[in-house]
Amino acid sequence: MHPTGLPAAAPTGTTRQPSKRRIPASQPGMTDPHQLFDDTSSAQSRGYGAPRAPSGLGYPAASASPQATFLADPMSNMAMAYGSSLAAQGKELVDKNIDRFFPVTKLKYYFAVDTVYVGKKLGLLIFPYLHQDWEVQYQQDTPVAPRFDINAPDLYIPAMAFITYVLVAGLALGTQDRFSPDLLGLQASSALAWLTLEVLAILLSLYLVTINTDLTTIDLVAFLGYKYVGMIGGILMGLLFGKIGYYLVLGWCCMSIFVFMIRTLRLKILAEAAAEGVPVRGARNQLRMYLTMAVAATQPLLMYWLTFHLVQ
Amino acid sequence: MAFTLYSLLQAALLCVNAIAVLHEERFLKNIGWGTDQGIGGFGEEPGIKSQLMNLVRSVRTVMRVPLIIVNSVVIVLLLLFG
């Protein structure tokens, strides 16, 4: 993964009008925001061209003659050309079909992050109380990449946090002499199973209450994966300072995740009028509010459930 | 703490089987969850009950054939490997 960052002078907050929801975010002085990753291919090929030349000089006589006779044969020339075109066709076919089942291009959007974004997002996860504007910036109806907007969901932090959680769980079990390698797999499987169950339950309840949101499944996985950050903090504090430290840090992270989820999901699930802060009466909006509260309330519960057996 | 992905798969298979064995005439109609009851007009807000009925009916329709295959495979594997 290349978290290649733009120069730090990326103006993310300059041209934002808080009254409208979807505006094209014009950011002068930045590369094309549709481009998710910086193109470093030219630098790479230049870098590799130089070391290749000296090593090629070492074997001039040995490789020249068989290569020359090999390439001079027109049949093998044609065979090589045919083989390369076949390979290109096959690659195209595989790319097209795999995109149907496994949205790779959409996944790339969620990993277009850089260090500044990750730092700010981690800070937001631990202390979401001062952040004012929670709306995602849009650019011509497509969400801006997470690199340019701190409110956009990403999959890098949840994926990294999940793996770190499994490793820290192994560490915690090791300090209590309870470690064995298959327990790592058990922890990972258990956390994944809870995540899958959560996603299915939320999708089911969104379907039953007929809420039309633009909350995709991957978005949901990203939001539900943010709680692993708090879990890691809790376990580490528990390792250093015992149960008191564990409960303190876990309590703080639970509150933060609760507030974070409510503020993020409120914009996605509730109707536009209610999201502005004006309480709208009506059974449907009440149901949506209950759903948001329920989703946010399960996060602290799961955070406790998945970590309490690791700290003693 | 043994809540693994495998047990989740088992639970999902059992739940889908449970939905598939609900008999249309003998049971669902008697509790008012038949597919021809309560479809409602073409208005807004289908309501939770009709959404549930739709869900049950679509699960039964879609998963009938795959369930046969998956159940056979699982039965054979469980018989062989316990």
XYZ file of C-alpha atoms in Angstrom:
394
model
C 0.000 0.000 0.000
C 1.364 3.364 -0.906
C -0.004 6.122 1.290
C 1.585 8.653 -0.988
C 0.507 12.008 0.303
C 0.108 15.251 -1.508
C 2.062 18.139 -0.101
C 0.647 19.171 3.204
C -0.799 22.353 1.779
C -3.899 20.569 0.588
C -6.687 23.047 1.250
C -9.510 20.900 2.466
C -11.519 23.533 4.182
C -11.238 26.509 1.917
C -14.200 26.296 -0.395
C -16.987 24.820 1.662
C -20.449 26.317 1.942
C -22.197 24.803 4.944
C -25.700 25.507 3.683
C -25.625 23.118 0.744
C -24.968 19.443 0.956
C -23.576 18.605 -2.433
C -21.307 21.105 -4.048
C -18.401 20.567 -6.388
C -15.380 21.086 -4.230
C -13.057 23.215 -6.329
C -9.615 22.998 -4.900
C -7.035 24.987 -6.766
C -3.436 24.035 -6.421
C -4.162 20.299 -6.170
C -3.838 17.468 -8.659
C -6.937 16.003 -10.187
C -8.991 14.643 -7.235
C -10.316 11.841 -9.411
C -6.826 10.429 -9.390
C -6.690 8.352 -6.275
C -2.973 7.660 -6.150
C 0.066 9.603 -7.238
C 1.681 8.260 -10.364
C 5.237 7.315 -9.466
C 5.711 4.836 -12.285
C 8.111 7.047 -14.233
C 10.335 7.478 -11.189
C 10.309 3.757 -10.597
C 11.279 2.829 -14.125
C 14.076 5.371 -14.049
C 15.282 3.912 -10.805
C 15.258 0.408 -12.127
C 16.864 1.247 -15.432
C 20.138 2.246 -13.844
C 20.812 -0.892 -11.777
C 19.830 -3.091 -14.632
C 22.463 -1.730 -16.999
C 25.550 -2.569 -14.895
C 24.348 -6.112 -14.245
C 23.676 -6.562 -17.935
C 27.259 -5.676 -18.740
C 28.477 -8.684 -16.814
C 27.063 -11.205 -19.272
C 27.464 -9.827 -22.740
C 28.885 -12.823 -24.526
C 26.788 -15.519 -22.900
C 23.393 -13.966 -23.500
C 24.041 -12.256 -26.800
C 24.420 -15.253 -29.063
C 21.508 -17.470 -27.903
C 19.265 -14.431 -27.680
C 20.260 -13.273 -31.123
C 19.597 -16.671 -32.699
C 16.353 -16.982 -30.717
C 14.967 -13.677 -31.819
C 16.153 -13.859 -35.331
C 13.876 -16.796 -36.003
C 10.673 -15.250 -37.435
C 8.482 -18.055 -36.157
C 9.442 -17.468 -32.563
C 8.992 -13.757 -33.145
C 5.422 -14.339 -34.177
C 4.893 -16.748 -31.322
C 6.084 -14.166 -28.846
C 3.828 -11.514 -30.310
C 0.879 -13.890 -30.282
C 1.610 -14.965 -26.742
C 1.816 -11.423 -25.480
C -1.431 -10.434 -27.175
C -3.136 -13.516 -25.717
C -1.871 -12.626 -22.288
C -3.196 -9.096 -22.640
C -6.582 -10.398 -23.720
C -6.727 -12.817 -20.834
C -5.824 -10.104 -18.395
C -8.556 -7.888 -19.784
C -11.108 -10.668 -19.442
C -10.102 -11.433 -15.879
C -10.235 -7.771 -14.932
C -13.665 -7.347 -16.433
C -15.111 -10.408 -14.734
C -13.541 -9.875 -11.370
C -14.925 -6.383 -11.336
C -18.390 -7.812 -11.590
C -18.079 -9.913 -8.451
C -15.576 -8.011 -6.429
C -15.699 -4.238 -6.878
C -11.978 -3.635 -6.949
C -12.227 -0.126 -8.370
C -14.644 0.891 -5.655
C -12.356 -0.605 -3.050
C -9.486 1.533 -4.287
C -11.418 4.606 -3.248
C -11.439 3.458 0.345
C -7.698 3.011 0.471
C -6.782 6.382 -1.022
C -5.493 7.788 2.231
C -2.391 9.548 3.372
C -0.685 10.050 6.701
C -2.297 13.403 7.405
C -5.749 11.932 6.948
C -4.983 8.929 9.118
C -3.619 11.107 11.877
C -6.595 13.439 11.820
C -9.067 10.592 11.658
C -7.521 8.809 14.610
C -7.699 12.048 16.554
C -11.324 12.408 15.541
C -12.106 8.873 16.675
C -10.687 9.549 20.103
C -11.970 13.087 20.498
C -14.967 13.830 18.285
C -16.483 16.492 20.518
C -15.031 19.598 18.911
C -15.512 18.706 15.258
C -18.201 20.847 13.693
C -18.839 19.848 10.134
C -19.549 16.162 9.609
C -20.751 16.232 6.026
C -18.870 14.479 3.287
C -17.749 16.696 0.460
C -18.936 15.712 -2.952
C -17.517 16.447 -6.337
C -20.006 16.136 -9.168
C -22.075 13.577 -7.302
C -19.209 11.299 -6.379
C -17.732 11.454 -2.911
C -14.302 12.946 -2.659
C -11.485 10.540 -1.859
C -10.697 10.186 1.858
C -7.401 11.904 1.332
C -9.192 15.182 0.740
C -12.010 14.972 3.226
C -11.723 13.877 6.807
C -15.372 12.866 7.027
C -15.147 10.299 4.262
C -15.059 6.670 5.398
C -11.989 4.637 4.587
C -11.061 1.003 4.926
C -7.397 1.481 5.736
C -7.877 2.329 9.404
C -10.385 -0.484 10.081
C -8.219 -3.064 8.309
C -5.053 -2.011 10.106
C -6.874 -1.720 13.410
C -8.327 -5.205 13.033
C -4.943 -6.775 12.386
C -3.398 -4.798 15.233
C -6.221 -5.932 17.511
C -5.502 -9.583 16.734
C -1.794 -9.067 17.404
C -2.377 -7.120 20.611
C -4.805 -9.818 21.753
C -2.040 -12.358 21.193
C 0.326 -10.159 23.181
C -2.161 -9.855 26.034
C -2.735 -13.594 26.107
C 1.000 -14.155 26.054
C 1.589 -12.018 29.130
C -0.908 -14.175 30.969
C 0.623 -17.464 29.796
C -2.556 -18.325 27.968
C -1.157 -18.028 24.474
C -1.226 -20.658 21.786
C -1.061 -19.937 18.040
C -4.522 -21.186 17.214
C -5.961 -18.713 19.705
C -4.871 -15.934 17.351
C -6.952 -17.421 14.601
C -9.832 -17.835 17.026
C -9.695 -14.183 18.036
C -9.585 -13.036 14.423
C -12.427 -15.311 13.442
C -14.519 -14.236 16.389
C -14.069 -10.536 15.687
C -14.837 -11.056 12.004
C -17.934 -13.065 12.864
C -19.229 -10.286 15.124
C -18.533 -7.737 12.401
C -20.416 -9.800 9.823
C -23.316 -10.252 12.203
C -23.458 -6.525 12.867
C -23.406 -5.687 9.180
C -26.167 -8.182 8.441
C -28.294 -6.983 11.329
C -27.966 -3.348 10.301
C -28.689 -4.119 6.656
C -31.737 -6.117 7.702
C -33.076 -3.340 9.888
C -32.400 -0.737 7.192
C -34.383 -2.878 4.777
C -37.261 -3.430 7.183
C -37.684 0.231 7.999
C -37.374 1.138 4.301
C -34.751 3.757 4.739
C -33.281 4.939 1.485
C -29.731 5.934 2.163
C -26.588 6.107 0.140
C -24.902 4.084 2.850
C -23.268 1.238 0.968
C -22.222 -2.032 2.557
C -18.555 -1.127 2.350
C -19.288 2.213 4.027
C -20.999 0.315 6.806
C -18.074 -2.061 7.205
C -15.775 0.948 7.398
C -17.856 2.658 10.086
C -18.193 -0.499 12.114
C -14.487 -1.133 11.879
C -13.571 2.085 13.599
C -14.245 0.632 17.026
C -11.151 -1.559 16.835
C -9.069 1.561 17.446
C -10.647 2.066 20.859
C -10.328 -1.615 21.638
C -6.609 -1.556 20.947
C -6.173 1.457 23.191
C -8.082 -0.231 25.979
C -6.125 -3.461 25.798
C -2.773 -1.680 25.711
C -3.695 0.430 28.720
C -4.872 -2.684 30.457
C -1.526 -4.320 29.827
C 0.347 -1.356 31.205
C -1.822 -0.318 34.121
C -4.110 -3.226 34.926
C -7.858 -3.181 35.124
C -8.167 0.447 36.222
C -6.356 1.715 33.148
C -8.332 -0.634 30.956
C -11.695 0.542 32.249
C -10.745 4.208 32.078
C -9.486 4.133 28.523
C -12.218 1.805 27.341
C -14.879 4.018 28.910
C -13.445 7.071 27.206
C -13.183 5.333 23.826
C -16.702 3.938 24.173
C -18.118 7.419 24.715
C -16.123 8.777 21.784
C -17.211 6.014 19.426
C -20.800 6.483 20.553
C -20.734 10.193 19.741
C -18.791 9.616 16.529
C -21.243 7.018 15.248
C -24.279 9.090 16.115
C -22.926 12.177 14.415
C -21.816 10.275 11.345
C -24.860 8.055 10.943
C -27.270 10.860 11.621
C -26.351 12.422 8.324
C -26.661 9.181 6.461
C -29.773 7.647 7.942
C -31.972 10.476 9.046
C -33.834 12.651 6.611
C -32.237 15.883 5.542
C -34.432 18.078 7.677
C -33.639 16.254 10.868
C -29.964 16.149 10.083
C -29.802 19.911 10.153
C -30.570 19.776 13.836
C -34.249 20.595 13.708
C -36.195 17.839 15.499
C -38.883 16.615 13.143
C -41.811 14.782 14.612
C -43.253 11.755 12.964
C -43.075 8.039 13.426
C -40.617 7.457 10.602
C -38.034 9.892 11.838
C -38.388 8.579 15.345
C -37.775 5.058 14.073
C -34.703 6.230 12.223
C -33.403 7.957 15.329
C -33.939 4.788 17.342
C -32.059 2.822 14.718
C -29.131 5.232 14.796
C -29.053 5.112 18.587
C -29.219 1.322 18.574
C -26.340 1.031 16.105
C -24.266 3.478 18.113
C -25.100 1.716 21.382
C -23.971 -1.693 20.172
C -20.485 -0.347 19.520
C -19.481 0.121 23.193
C -21.109 -3.194 24.079
C -19.108 -5.042 21.454
C -15.958 -3.182 22.390
C -16.314 -4.437 25.933
C -17.356 -7.942 24.927
C -14.414 -8.470 22.622
C -11.773 -7.235 25.051
C -12.751 -7.960 28.638
C -11.475 -11.520 28.562
C -8.042 -10.337 27.506
C -7.296 -8.082 30.456
C -6.785 -9.335 33.968
C -15.973 -17.077 23.440
C -16.063 -19.577 20.596
C -18.110 -17.477 18.235
C -16.321 -18.190 15.011
C -17.096 -17.644 11.361
C -17.894 -21.318 11.059
C -20.591 -21.145 13.700
C -21.969 -18.056 11.984
C -22.219 -20.018 8.740
C -23.953 -22.868 10.533
C -26.415 -20.474 12.151
C -27.113 -18.775 8.833
C -27.761 -22.100 7.131
C -30.110 -23.178 9.903
C -31.983 -19.871 9.799
C -32.449 -20.001 6.053
C -33.630 -23.587 6.354
C -36.111 -22.485 8.995
C -37.506 -19.809 6.709
C -37.710 -22.265 3.844
C -39.799 -24.839 5.719
C -42.604 -22.437 6.605
C -45.578 -23.833 4.817
C -47.531 -21.370 2.773
C -51.046 -22.726 3.148
C -51.015 -24.365 6.525
C -49.108 -21.844 8.485
C -48.462 -18.486 6.913
C -52.012 -17.899 5.843
C -53.254 -18.750 9.308
C -51.162 -16.084 10.954
C -51.870 -13.567 8.258
C -48.480 -13.642 6.630
C -49.561 -15.131 3.341
C -48.180 -13.696 0.174
C -51.533 -12.591 -1.155
C -52.552 -10.822 2.023
C -51.778 -7.295 2.951
C -49.881 -6.212 -0.097
C -51.422 -2.832 0.346
C -51.899 -0.191 -2.253
C -49.241 1.497 -4.263
C -48.825 4.079 -1.582
C -45.739 5.058 0.250
C -44.402 3.455 3.428
C -44.842 -0.306 3.046
C -44.566 -0.854 6.779
C -42.491 -3.353 8.673
C -44.926 -6.265 8.464
C -45.272 -6.187 4.703
C -41.504 -5.797 4.350
C -41.053 -8.904 6.482
C -43.594 -10.821 4.439
C -41.828 -9.763 1.261
C -38.533 -10.837 2.721
C -39.861 -14.252 3.729
C -41.412 -14.805 0.332
C -38.302 -13.753 -1.571
C -36.012 -15.865 0.601
C -38.232 -18.863 0.021
C -38.294 -18.322 -3.712
C -34.654 -17.520 -4.247
C -33.015 -19.955 -1.849
C -35.054 -23.046 -2.681
C -32.629 -24.614 -5.159
C -29.335 -23.463 -3.603
C -30.541 -24.764 -0.256
C -31.026 -28.222 -1.706
C -27.470 -28.237 -2.955
C -25.930 -26.743 0.175
C -27.891 -29.016 2.477
C -26.828 -32.117 0.576
C -23.195 -31.074 0.657
C -23.336 -30.289 4.380
C -25.073 -33.580 5.176
C -22.486 -35.577 3.279
C -19.601 -33.688 4.878
C -21.005 -34.028 8.373
C -21.571 -37.731 7.885
C -18.026 -38.218 6.677
C -16.183 -35.931 9.049
C -18.448 -35.555 12.040
